[in-house]
XYZ file of C-alpha atoms in Angstrom:
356
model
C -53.973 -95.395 -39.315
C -50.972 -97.004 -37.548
C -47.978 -96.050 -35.949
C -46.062 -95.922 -38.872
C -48.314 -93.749 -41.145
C -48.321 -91.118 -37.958
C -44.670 -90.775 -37.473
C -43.931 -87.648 -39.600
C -40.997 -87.636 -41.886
C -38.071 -85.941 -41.192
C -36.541 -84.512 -43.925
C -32.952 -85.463 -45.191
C -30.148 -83.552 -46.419
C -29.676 -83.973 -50.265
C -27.035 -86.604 -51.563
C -23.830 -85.254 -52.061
C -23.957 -85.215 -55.468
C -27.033 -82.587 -55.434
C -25.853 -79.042 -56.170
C -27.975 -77.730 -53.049
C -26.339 -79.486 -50.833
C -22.614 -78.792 -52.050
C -22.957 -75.520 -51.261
C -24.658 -75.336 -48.040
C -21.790 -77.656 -46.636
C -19.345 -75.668 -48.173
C -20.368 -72.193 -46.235
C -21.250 -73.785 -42.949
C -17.390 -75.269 -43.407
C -15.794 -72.096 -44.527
C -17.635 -69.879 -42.035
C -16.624 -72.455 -38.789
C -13.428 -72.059 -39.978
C -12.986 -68.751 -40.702
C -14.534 -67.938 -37.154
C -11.972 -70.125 -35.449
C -9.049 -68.946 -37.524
C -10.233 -65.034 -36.397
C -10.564 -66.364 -32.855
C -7.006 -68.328 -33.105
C -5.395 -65.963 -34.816
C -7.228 -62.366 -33.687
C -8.664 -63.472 -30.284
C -9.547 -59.437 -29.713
C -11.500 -58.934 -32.484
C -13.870 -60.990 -31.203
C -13.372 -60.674 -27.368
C -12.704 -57.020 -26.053
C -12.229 -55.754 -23.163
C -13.918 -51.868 -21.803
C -11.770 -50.329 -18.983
C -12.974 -48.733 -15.735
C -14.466 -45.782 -16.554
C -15.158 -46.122 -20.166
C -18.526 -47.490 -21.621
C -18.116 -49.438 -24.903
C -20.022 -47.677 -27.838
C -20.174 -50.228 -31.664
C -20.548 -49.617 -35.154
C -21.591 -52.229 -37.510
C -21.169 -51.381 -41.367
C -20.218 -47.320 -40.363
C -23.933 -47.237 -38.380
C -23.825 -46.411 -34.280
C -25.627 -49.374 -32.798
C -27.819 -48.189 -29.610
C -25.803 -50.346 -27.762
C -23.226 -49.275 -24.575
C -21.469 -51.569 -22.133
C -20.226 -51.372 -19.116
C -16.459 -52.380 -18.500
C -15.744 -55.982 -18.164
C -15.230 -58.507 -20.936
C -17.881 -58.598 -24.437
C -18.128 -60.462 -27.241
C -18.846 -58.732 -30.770
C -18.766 -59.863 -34.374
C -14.867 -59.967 -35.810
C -14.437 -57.832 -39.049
C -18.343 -56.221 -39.128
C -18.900 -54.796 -35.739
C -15.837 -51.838 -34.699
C -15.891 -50.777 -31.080
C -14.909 -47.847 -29.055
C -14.292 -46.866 -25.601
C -15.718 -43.956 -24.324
C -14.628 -42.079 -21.054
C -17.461 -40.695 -19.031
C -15.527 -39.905 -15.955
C -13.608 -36.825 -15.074
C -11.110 -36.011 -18.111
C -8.854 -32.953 -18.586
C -8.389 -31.733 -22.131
C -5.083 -29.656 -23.386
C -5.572 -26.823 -25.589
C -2.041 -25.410 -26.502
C -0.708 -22.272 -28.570
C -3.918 -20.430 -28.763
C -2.583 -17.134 -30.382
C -5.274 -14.053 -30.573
C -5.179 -10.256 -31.014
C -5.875 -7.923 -28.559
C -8.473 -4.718 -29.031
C -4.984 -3.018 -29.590
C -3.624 -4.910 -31.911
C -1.311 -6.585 -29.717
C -0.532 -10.313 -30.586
C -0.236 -12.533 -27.731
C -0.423 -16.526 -27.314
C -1.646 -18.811 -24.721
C 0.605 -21.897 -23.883
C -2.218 -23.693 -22.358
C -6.030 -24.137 -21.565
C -6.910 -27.229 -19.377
C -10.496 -28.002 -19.737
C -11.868 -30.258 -17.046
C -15.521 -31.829 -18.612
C -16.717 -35.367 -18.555
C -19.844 -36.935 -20.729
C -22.372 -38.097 -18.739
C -22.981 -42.083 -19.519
C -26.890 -41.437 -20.553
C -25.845 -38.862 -22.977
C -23.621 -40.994 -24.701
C -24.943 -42.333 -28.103
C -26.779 -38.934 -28.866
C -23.326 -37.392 -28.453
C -21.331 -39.890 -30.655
C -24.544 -39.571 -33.016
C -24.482 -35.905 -33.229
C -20.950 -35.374 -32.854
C -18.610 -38.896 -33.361
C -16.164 -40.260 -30.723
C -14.031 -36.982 -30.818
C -16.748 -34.918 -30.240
C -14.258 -33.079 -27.698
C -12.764 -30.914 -30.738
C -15.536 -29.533 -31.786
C -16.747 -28.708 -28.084
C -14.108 -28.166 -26.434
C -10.942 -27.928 -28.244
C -12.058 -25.682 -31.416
C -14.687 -23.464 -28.833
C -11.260 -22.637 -27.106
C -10.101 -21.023 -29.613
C -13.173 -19.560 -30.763
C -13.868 -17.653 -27.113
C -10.248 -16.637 -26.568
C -10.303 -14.705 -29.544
C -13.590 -13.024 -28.942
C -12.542 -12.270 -25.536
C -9.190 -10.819 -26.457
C -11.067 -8.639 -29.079
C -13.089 -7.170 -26.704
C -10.407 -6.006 -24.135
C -6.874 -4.408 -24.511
C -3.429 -5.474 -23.520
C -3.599 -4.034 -20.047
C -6.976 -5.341 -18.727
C -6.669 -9.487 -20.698
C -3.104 -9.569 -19.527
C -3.394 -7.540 -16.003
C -6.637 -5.948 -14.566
C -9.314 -9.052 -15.506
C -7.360 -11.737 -15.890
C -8.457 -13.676 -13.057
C -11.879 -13.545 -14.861
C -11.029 -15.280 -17.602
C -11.050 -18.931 -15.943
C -14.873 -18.059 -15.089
C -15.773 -16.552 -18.344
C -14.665 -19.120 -20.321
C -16.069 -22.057 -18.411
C -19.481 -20.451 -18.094
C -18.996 -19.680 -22.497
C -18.331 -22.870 -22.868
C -21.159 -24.835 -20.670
C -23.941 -22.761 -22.317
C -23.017 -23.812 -25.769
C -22.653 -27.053 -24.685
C -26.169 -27.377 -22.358
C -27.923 -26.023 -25.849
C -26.135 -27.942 -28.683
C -24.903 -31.541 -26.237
C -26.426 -31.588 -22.937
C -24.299 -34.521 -22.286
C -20.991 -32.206 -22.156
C -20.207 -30.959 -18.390
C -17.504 -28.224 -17.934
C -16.353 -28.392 -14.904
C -13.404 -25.895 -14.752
C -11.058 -23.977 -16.753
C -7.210 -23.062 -16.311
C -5.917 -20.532 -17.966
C -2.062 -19.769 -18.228
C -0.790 -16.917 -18.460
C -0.561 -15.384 -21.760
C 3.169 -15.125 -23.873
C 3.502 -10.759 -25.134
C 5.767 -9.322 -26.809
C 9.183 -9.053 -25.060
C 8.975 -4.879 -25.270
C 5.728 -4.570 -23.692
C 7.269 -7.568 -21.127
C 9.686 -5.120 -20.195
C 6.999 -2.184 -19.807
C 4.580 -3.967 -17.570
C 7.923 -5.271 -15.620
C 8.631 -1.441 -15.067
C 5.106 -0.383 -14.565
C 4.691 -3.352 -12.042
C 8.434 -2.370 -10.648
C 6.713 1.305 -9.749
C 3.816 0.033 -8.890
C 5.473 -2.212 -5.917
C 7.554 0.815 -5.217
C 4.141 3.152 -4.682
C 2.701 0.058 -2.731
C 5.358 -0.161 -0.060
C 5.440 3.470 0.267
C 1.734 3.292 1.112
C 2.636 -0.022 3.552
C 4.999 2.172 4.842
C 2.790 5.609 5.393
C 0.197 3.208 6.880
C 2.327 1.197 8.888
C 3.515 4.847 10.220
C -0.409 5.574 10.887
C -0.382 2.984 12.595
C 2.595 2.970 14.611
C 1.365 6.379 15.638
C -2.409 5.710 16.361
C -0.753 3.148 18.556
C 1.128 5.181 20.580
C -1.411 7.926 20.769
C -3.694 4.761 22.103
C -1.501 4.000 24.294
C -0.766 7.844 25.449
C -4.360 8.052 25.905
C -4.119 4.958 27.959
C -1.339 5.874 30.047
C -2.901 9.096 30.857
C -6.276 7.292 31.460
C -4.416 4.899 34.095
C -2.855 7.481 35.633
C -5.662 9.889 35.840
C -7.207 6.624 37.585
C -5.081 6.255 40.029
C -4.572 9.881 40.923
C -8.243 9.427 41.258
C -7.981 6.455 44.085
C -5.072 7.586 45.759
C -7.185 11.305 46.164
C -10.193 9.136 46.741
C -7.735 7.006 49.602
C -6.512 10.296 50.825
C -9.900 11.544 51.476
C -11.432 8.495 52.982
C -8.377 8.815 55.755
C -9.413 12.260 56.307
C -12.826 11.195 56.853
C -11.856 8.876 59.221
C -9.581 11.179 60.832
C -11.873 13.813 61.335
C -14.779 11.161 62.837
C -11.933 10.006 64.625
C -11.448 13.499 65.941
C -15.281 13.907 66.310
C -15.341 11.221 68.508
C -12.201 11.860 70.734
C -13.722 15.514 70.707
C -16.995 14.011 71.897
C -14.997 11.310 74.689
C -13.440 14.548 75.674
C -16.470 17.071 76.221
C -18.356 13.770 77.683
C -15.169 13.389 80.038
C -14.621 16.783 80.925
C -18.397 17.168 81.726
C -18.571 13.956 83.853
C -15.679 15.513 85.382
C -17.259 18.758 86.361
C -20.172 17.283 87.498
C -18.143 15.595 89.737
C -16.722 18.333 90.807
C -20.231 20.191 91.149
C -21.478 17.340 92.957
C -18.127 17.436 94.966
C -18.207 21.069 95.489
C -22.266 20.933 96.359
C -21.434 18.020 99.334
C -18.361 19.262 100.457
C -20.832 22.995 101.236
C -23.513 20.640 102.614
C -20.813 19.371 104.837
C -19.404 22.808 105.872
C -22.860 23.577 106.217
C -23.686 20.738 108.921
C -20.084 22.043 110.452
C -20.835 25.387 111.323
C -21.706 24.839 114.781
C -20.739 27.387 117.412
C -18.422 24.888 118.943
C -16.729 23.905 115.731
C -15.889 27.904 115.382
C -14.902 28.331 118.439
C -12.534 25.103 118.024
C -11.502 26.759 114.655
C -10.408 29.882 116.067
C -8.951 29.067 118.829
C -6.805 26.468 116.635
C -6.091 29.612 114.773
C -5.554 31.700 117.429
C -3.176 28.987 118.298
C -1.075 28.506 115.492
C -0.246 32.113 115.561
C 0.933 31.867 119.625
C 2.786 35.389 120.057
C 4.821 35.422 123.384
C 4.627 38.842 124.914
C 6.597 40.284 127.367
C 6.186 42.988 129.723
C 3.765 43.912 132.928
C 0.562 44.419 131.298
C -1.096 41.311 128.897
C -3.226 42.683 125.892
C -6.747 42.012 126.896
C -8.359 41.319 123.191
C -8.252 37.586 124.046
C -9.559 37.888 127.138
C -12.365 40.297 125.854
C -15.365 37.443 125.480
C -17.807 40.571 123.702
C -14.778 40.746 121.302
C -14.541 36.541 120.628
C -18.391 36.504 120.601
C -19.039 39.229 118.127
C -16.092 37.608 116.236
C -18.141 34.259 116.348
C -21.413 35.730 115.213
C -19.956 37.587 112.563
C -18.071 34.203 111.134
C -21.340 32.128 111.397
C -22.974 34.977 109.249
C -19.955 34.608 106.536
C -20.453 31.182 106.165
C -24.367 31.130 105.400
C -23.957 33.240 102.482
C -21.245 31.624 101.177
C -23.342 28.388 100.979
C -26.307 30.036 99.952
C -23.876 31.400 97.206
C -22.320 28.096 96.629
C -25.792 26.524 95.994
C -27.164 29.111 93.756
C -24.340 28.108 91.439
């Protein structure tokens, strides 16, 4: 075979005047058109835009498409496929004039319940499946209602409006998550905020009065136990006073009998310098007394008398007149015996002298 018979044919479209190809042309030409005329004309419903925070969730003929973008720019069909943003970061939802009856009977409203959730972004389609692109009413805004009204049922006037309302912020965000970790995992509560709730203007009044007493009872028990105070204070201090002072008495009675101590050693030892004085002193005196006799002693010589007495006998010179001189100093038995006697005196006075 040649060249020719190999080259395969390539097929042609029909003559005009075929019906087949009339009416091919004629939809390829009409649907060119119409998409430039949409683009022209409705540039966003074929380019659309999803906004930070927001995926982009489609619908083509009513049916969710398992399709989400991210935000930027995206291209979908004009006039078949509908689009949707969805927010999946942190959103607060509203939920106003929610009236309910208490377990009294009492009517009261509440302005407003701010609901802080978001929708986690892998939870998406199954949420908008289950419960469509305002699946927040059902969850959120409708559940409000529902658990206010069971809660107020439960509890009277006094303990929703007064003694647990602080609870109710916790009650109803924990109410709320479990129903929505069961039913849409994708739901996240993260808070409640509860207002407080509107009553009647008559029972206003009363729980102004009873809250009027109450603050009156309250800063009569400040006061009593600022009193208790004030006086547990001052008996502290008392206490302390009379502790310092005890103290001191203690170190100036302490001071007073450390100087005594030291007076009386003082004492002891001028006492002691004394006896050791006064003993030095009559040992001197002994020892004085002892040489001084050892002395007379070595003097007693029969010349040293004799010079004694006649020294005597001299200082007492008597002048006597008349014809006959008294003869007792002239009498030598008389001076001798006188002599002996005198020497015998004065060895037992020393023998006396050092007995002692």
């Amino acid at each position: 075979m040649d060249a020719q018979q190999r080259r395969p044919e390539i097929p042609r479209a029909p003559p005009v005047g075929e019906p087949g190809g009339d009416v091919s042309s004629i939809f390829i030409a009409f649907g060119v058109f119409a998409a430039i005329a949409a683009l022209v004309m409705f540039p966003s419903s074929l380019v659309h835009q999803v906004p930070e925070g927001h995926v982009g969730a489609y619908w083509r003929g009513g049916a969710l498409l398992n399709i989400i973008t991210e935000p930027g720019f995206h291209l979908k069909l004009p006039f078949i496929t509908n689009y949707e943003p969805v927010q999946v970061t942190l959103q607060t939802d509203q939920v106003k004039d929610i009236p309910c009856g208490t377990k009294g009977g009492v009517m009261i409203t509440f302005e407003k319940i701010e609901v802080v959730n978001r929708l986690r972004k892998d939870y998406v389609y199954d949420t908008l499946l289950n419960y469509g692109v305002n699946y927040d009413n059902t969850w959120i805004y409708d559940k409000i209602h529902h658990e206010i009204n069971q809660f107020c049922s439960s509890h009277s006037l006094q303990q929703v409006y007064i003694d647990i309302f602080d609870q109710i912020d916790e009650r109803m965000k924990d109410a709320l998550q479990a129903d929505c970790t069961r039913y849409a995992p994708g739901i996240e509560i993260l808070s409640v905020r509860v207002t407080k709730p509107k009553i009647p203007e008559s029972v206003r009044r009363n729980f102004e009065q009873m809250e009027e007493e109450r603050t009156k009872v309250l800063i009569a028990i400040e006061k009593q136990r600022v009193a208790e105070k004030e006086a547990e204070t001052k008996k502290i201090m008392a206490i302390s006073e009379a502790e310092k002072n005890a103290n001191v008495s203690k170190i100036l009675m302490q001071q007073k009998l450390t100087e005594k101590d030291s007076s009386r050693r003082e004492a002891d030892i001028e006492n002691q310098m004394y006896l050791d004085r006064q003993k030095s002193l009559a040992d001197a005196d002994y020892y004085r007394v002892l040489k001084e006799a050892e002395a007379n002693k070595l003097k007693l010589t029969p010349e040293f008398l004799e010079l004694k007495f006649i020294d005597a006998i001299a200082r007492n010179t008597k002048i006597f007149f008349g014809d006959k001189v008294p003869n007792m100093v002239l009498d030598q038995r008389l001076l001798g015996n006188f002599l002996n006697h005198s020497t015998k005196d004065k060895d037992g006075s020393l023998e006396m002298a050092t007995d002692t």
